[in-house]
């Protein structure tokens, strides 16, 4: 390891703490939830502030009934994105368990993989039971860096971005008493596990980036920064799914999506979703300037 002893020592301490907590707080997700036969369509399935139309004129233009239908399909889209995101991170983490350079975190990886597999199960069950489908993953695949040490860093940076965006939603919906109890429970339970995963993600991203700073010049590091920002933008844009708008009965769903993405009101909301993550990257010298979505 090329990182400073202080950074490395903190990494070791955090890892051990997270392994201990994961062992102590393990639960059986297959017995944790009470799955009702169906959910009431005459209520919100997602917190109002998380809707892709929030803080736009469409909150007034669409009827209450239309907004509730939209909340159902945006909810299914959100959990579908979780299914696809978890599949990607599981593949990448499993590829690195007990390999050179990842000896230390491999014990945590075992807990991580087990928990994420369980998360994928309950997110997919929600989609299939209450929505009848899992939305296809149409997020544009971003090119890899072509360097193994770059790719290691980018894998964990992507995982961290994904988990922090999801956690923003989890915190809000887990505490929203207007939502059905199963929706609150899924989000609350997921947040509990993700708080550990995010803590680990931040530590390993700092360590991997510190190693890169020792080996590469500013131009190469700027390439990484630009890549991460493209990934953040693509992740946010995946929340605006034209098929969701079509299922919600909105006319010309692709044009509707484009109009939303061009609205300054939505830029404000997107920045809120990314604020915690962007601040982390800036604070640790991974970003030289903020993100514009």
Coordinates of C-alpha atoms in Angstrom, one line a residue:
X1 CA 0.0 0.0 0.0
X2 CA 1.3 3.4 -0.9
X3 CA -1.2 5.4 1.1
X4 CA -0.3 7.4 4.2
X5 CA -0.2 5.4 7.5
X6 CA -2.9 7.5 9.0
X7 CA -5.3 6.9 6.1
X8 CA -4.5 3.2 6.0
X9 CA -4.9 2.8 9.8
X10 CA -8.3 4.4 9.6
X11 CA -9.2 2.1 6.7
X12 CA -8.3 -0.9 8.8
X13 CA -10.2 0.3 11.8
X14 CA -13.4 1.1 9.8
X15 CA -13.2 -2.3 8.1
X16 CA -13.0 -4.3 11.3
X17 CA -15.9 -2.3 12.9
X18 CA -18.1 -2.8 9.8
X19 CA -17.4 -6.6 9.8
X20 CA -18.4 -6.8 13.5
X21 CA -21.6 -4.8 13.0
X22 CA -22.6 -6.8 9.9
X23 CA -22.2 -10.0 11.9
X24 CA -24.2 -8.7 14.8
X25 CA -27.0 -7.1 12.9
X26 CA -27.7 -9.8 10.3
X27 CA -31.3 -10.6 9.7
X28 CA -33.4 -12.9 7.6
X29 CA -34.9 -10.9 4.8
X30 CA -37.1 -13.8 3.7
X31 CA -39.0 -13.5 7.1
X32 CA -38.5 -9.8 7.7
X33 CA -41.3 -8.4 5.5
X34 CA -45.1 -8.9 5.4
X35 CA -46.1 -8.9 1.8
X36 CA -49.7 -7.8 1.3
X37 CA -51.5 -9.2 -1.7
X38 CA -51.6 -5.8 -3.4
X39 CA -51.0 -2.1 -2.7
X40 CA -53.6 0.6 -2.8
X41 CA -53.3 2.5 -6.1
X42 CA -55.2 5.4 -4.5
X43 CA -52.2 6.5 -2.6
X44 CA -48.6 7.5 -3.2
X45 CA -46.0 4.8 -3.8
X46 CA -43.1 7.2 -3.5
X47 CA -42.5 10.4 -1.5
X48 CA -43.8 13.4 -3.4
X49 CA -40.4 15.2 -3.1
X50 CA -38.7 12.3 -4.9
X51 CA -40.9 12.4 -8.0
X52 CA -39.2 13.5 -11.2
X53 CA -41.9 16.2 -11.6
X54 CA -41.5 17.6 -8.1
X55 CA -40.8 21.4 -8.0
X56 CA -42.1 21.8 -11.6
X57 CA -45.4 23.1 -13.0
X58 CA -46.4 19.5 -13.7
X59 CA -47.3 19.2 -10.0
X60 CA -50.2 21.5 -10.7
X61 CA -51.0 20.5 -14.3
X62 CA -51.4 16.8 -13.5
X63 CA -54.4 15.7 -11.5
X64 CA -54.0 14.1 -8.1
X65 CA -54.9 10.7 -9.6
X66 CA -52.3 11.1 -12.4
X67 CA -49.6 11.9 -9.8
X68 CA -50.5 8.8 -7.8
X69 CA -50.2 6.6 -10.9
X70 CA -46.9 8.2 -11.8
X71 CA -45.7 7.6 -8.2
X72 CA -46.5 3.9 -8.7
X73 CA -44.4 3.5 -11.8
X74 CA -41.6 5.8 -10.6
X75 CA -41.4 3.6 -7.5
X76 CA -41.2 0.4 -9.7
X77 CA -38.5 2.1 -11.8
X78 CA -36.5 3.0 -8.7
X79 CA -36.5 -0.5 -7.4
X80 CA -35.7 -1.8 -10.9
X81 CA -32.7 0.4 -11.0
X82 CA -31.7 -1.1 -7.6
X83 CA -31.9 -4.6 -9.1
X84 CA -29.7 -3.7 -12.1
X85 CA -27.3 -1.6 -10.0
X86 CA -26.8 -4.4 -7.4
X87 CA -26.2 -7.0 -10.1
X88 CA -23.4 -4.8 -11.5
X89 CA -21.7 -4.2 -8.2
X90 CA -22.0 -7.9 -7.1
X91 CA -20.2 -9.0 -10.3
X92 CA -17.4 -6.4 -9.8
X93 CA -16.9 -7.1 -6.0
X94 CA -17.0 -10.9 -6.5
X95 CA -14.3 -10.6 -9.2
X96 CA -12.1 -9.0 -6.5
X97 CA -12.7 -11.2 -3.5
X98 CA -9.3 -12.7 -2.3
X99 CA -7.3 -11.2 -5.1
X100 CA -4.1 -9.3 -5.0
X101 CA -4.6 -5.9 -3.5
X102 CA -7.9 -6.8 -1.9
X103 CA -6.8 -9.2 0.8
X104 CA -7.8 -6.9 3.6
X105 CA -11.4 -6.1 2.6
X106 CA -12.3 -9.6 1.4
X107 CA -13.9 -10.6 4.7
X108 CA -16.1 -7.5 4.5
X109 CA -16.8 -8.4 0.8
X110 CA -18.4 -11.7 2.0
X111 CA -20.9 -9.8 4.2
X112 CA -21.4 -7.2 1.4
X113 CA -22.2 -9.8 -1.3
X114 CA -24.6 -11.6 1.0
X115 CA -26.5 -8.5 2.0
X116 CA -26.6 -7.1 -1.5
X117 CA -28.0 -10.4 -2.9
X118 CA -30.7 -10.2 -0.3
X119 CA -31.4 -6.5 -1.3
X120 CA -31.8 -7.6 -4.9
X121 CA -34.2 -10.2 -3.9
X122 CA -36.6 -7.9 -2.0
X123 CA -36.4 -5.2 -4.6
X124 CA -37.2 -7.6 -7.4
X125 CA -40.0 -9.1 -5.4
X126 CA -41.6 -5.7 -4.9
X127 CA -41.3 -4.9 -8.6
X128 CA -42.8 -8.3 -9.8
X129 CA -45.5 -8.6 -7.1
X130 CA -46.8 -5.0 -7.3
X131 CA -45.8 -3.8 -10.7
X132 CA -45.7 -7.1 -12.6
X133 CA -42.3 -6.3 -14.2
X134 CA -38.8 -5.1 -13.7
X135 CA -37.9 -2.2 -16.0
X136 CA -35.1 -2.9 -18.5
X137 CA -31.8 -1.3 -17.7
X138 CA -31.3 1.3 -20.5
X139 CA -28.6 3.4 -18.8
X140 CA -25.8 4.1 -21.3
X141 CA -22.8 2.0 -20.5
X142 CA -19.8 4.3 -19.9
X143 CA -16.4 3.1 -21.3
X144 CA -13.8 1.7 -19.0
X145 CA -10.5 3.4 -18.4
X146 CA -8.2 0.7 -19.8
X147 CA -6.0 0.6 -16.7
X148 CA -6.5 -2.0 -14.0
X149 CA -5.7 0.3 -11.1
X150 CA -8.0 3.0 -12.7
X151 CA -10.7 0.4 -13.1
X152 CA -10.4 -0.8 -9.5
X153 CA -10.9 2.8 -8.3
X154 CA -13.8 3.5 -10.8
X155 CA -15.6 0.3 -9.8
X156 CA -15.8 1.4 -6.2
X157 CA -16.5 5.0 -7.1
X158 CA -19.4 3.9 -9.2
X159 CA -20.7 1.6 -6.3
X160 CA -20.4 4.5 -3.9
X161 CA -22.3 6.9 -6.2
X162 CA -25.1 4.3 -6.8
X163 CA -25.4 3.6 -3.1
X164 CA -25.5 7.2 -2.0
X165 CA -28.2 8.1 -4.6
X166 CA -30.3 5.1 -3.4
X167 CA -29.7 6.0 0.2
X168 CA -31.1 9.6 -0.4
X169 CA -34.3 8.0 -1.5
X170 CA -34.3 5.3 1.3
X171 CA -34.0 7.9 4.0
X172 CA -36.9 9.9 2.7
X173 CA -39.2 7.0 2.1
X174 CA -38.3 5.1 5.2
X175 CA -39.6 8.0 7.3
X176 CA -42.6 8.9 5.2
X177 CA -45.7 7.8 7.1
X178 CA -47.9 8.6 4.1
X179 CA -46.5 5.6 2.3
X180 CA -47.6 2.0 2.7
X181 CA -45.9 0.2 5.6
X182 CA -44.1 -2.3 3.2
X183 CA -42.6 0.6 1.3
X184 CA -41.4 2.3 4.5
X185 CA -40.0 -1.0 5.8
X186 CA -38.1 -1.9 2.6
X187 CA -36.5 1.6 2.5
X188 CA -35.7 1.7 6.2
X189 CA -34.1 -1.8 6.2
X190 CA -32.1 -1.0 3.1
X191 CA -30.8 2.2 4.6
X192 CA -29.5 0.3 7.7
X193 CA -27.4 -1.9 5.5
X194 CA -26.4 0.8 3.1
X195 CA -25.1 3.0 5.8
X196 CA -22.3 0.4 6.4
X197 CA -21.7 -0.1 2.7
X198 CA -21.4 3.7 2.2
X199 CA -18.9 3.9 5.1
X200 CA -16.8 1.2 3.5
X201 CA -17.1 2.7 0.1
X202 CA -15.8 6.1 1.2
X203 CA -12.8 4.5 2.8
X204 CA -11.8 2.3 0.0
X205 CA -12.3 5.1 -2.6
X206 CA -10.0 7.4 -0.6
X207 CA -7.4 4.7 -0.4
X208 CA -7.5 3.8 -4.0
X209 CA -7.4 7.4 -5.2
X210 CA -4.5 8.2 -2.9
X211 CA -2.6 5.3 -4.6
X212 CA -3.4 6.8 -8.0
X213 CA -2.2 10.2 -7.0
X214 CA 1.2 8.7 -6.2
X215 CA 1.4 7.1 -9.7
X216 CA -0.3 9.4 -12.2
X217 CA -0.1 13.1 -13.3
X218 CA -2.9 15.6 -13.1
X219 CA -4.1 15.0 -16.6
X220 CA -4.8 11.3 -15.9
X221 CA -6.6 12.2 -12.6
X222 CA -8.7 14.7 -14.5
X223 CA -9.8 11.9 -16.8
X224 CA -11.0 10.0 -13.8
X225 CA -12.9 13.1 -12.5
X226 CA -14.6 13.6 -15.9
X227 CA -15.5 9.9 -16.0
X228 CA -17.1 9.9 -12.6
X229 CA -19.1 13.0 -13.4
X230 CA -20.4 11.4 -16.6
X231 CA -21.5 8.4 -14.5
X232 CA -23.2 10.6 -12.0
X233 CA -25.1 12.4 -14.8
X234 CA -26.1 9.1 -16.3
X235 CA -27.3 7.8 -13.0
X236 CA -29.5 10.8 -12.4
X237 CA -30.9 10.7 -15.9
X238 CA -31.9 7.0 -15.3
X239 CA -34.5 8.3 -12.8
X240 CA -36.3 10.0 -15.8
X241 CA -37.6 7.0 -17.6
X242 CA -39.8 7.6 -20.6
X243 CA -41.4 4.1 -20.3
X244 CA -42.5 5.1 -16.8
X245 CA -44.2 8.2 -18.2
X246 CA -45.8 6.0 -20.9
X247 CA -47.1 3.6 -18.3
X248 CA -48.4 6.5 -16.3
X249 CA -50.5 7.6 -19.3
X250 CA -48.5 10.8 -20.1
X251 CA -48.6 11.9 -23.8
X252 CA -45.4 11.9 -25.8
X253 CA -43.3 10.5 -22.9
X254 CA -39.9 11.1 -24.6
X255 CA -40.6 14.8 -25.1
X256 CA -41.9 14.9 -21.6
X257 CA -38.6 13.5 -20.3
X258 CA -36.6 16.0 -22.3
X259 CA -38.6 18.9 -21.0
X260 CA -38.1 17.8 -17.4
X261 CA -34.3 17.4 -17.9
X262 CA -34.1 20.9 -19.3
X263 CA -36.0 22.5 -16.3
X264 CA -33.8 24.5 -13.9
X265 CA -36.2 23.4 -11.1
X266 CA -35.1 19.8 -11.7
X267 CA -31.5 20.8 -11.7
X268 CA -32.0 22.0 -8.2
X269 CA -33.5 18.7 -7.1
X270 CA -30.8 16.7 -8.9
X271 CA -28.1 18.7 -7.1
X272 CA -29.8 17.9 -3.7
X273 CA -29.6 14.1 -4.6
X274 CA -25.9 14.4 -5.4
X275 CA -24.9 17.0 -2.8
X276 CA -23.5 14.5 -0.2
X277 CA -21.6 12.5 -2.8
X278 CA -20.2 15.6 -4.7
X279 CA -19.1 17.1 -1.3
X280 CA -17.2 13.9 -0.5
X281 CA -15.3 13.9 -3.8
X282 CA -14.5 17.6 -3.5
X283 CA -13.4 17.3 0.1
X284 CA -11.0 14.5 -0.6
X285 CA -9.4 16.1 -3.7
X286 CA -11.0 13.6 -6.2
X287 CA -12.9 16.5 -7.8
X288 CA -11.3 19.8 -8.6
X289 CA -14.7 21.5 -9.1
X290 CA -18.4 20.7 -8.6
X291 CA -20.8 18.7 -10.7
X292 CA -23.2 20.2 -13.2
X293 CA -26.1 17.9 -14.1

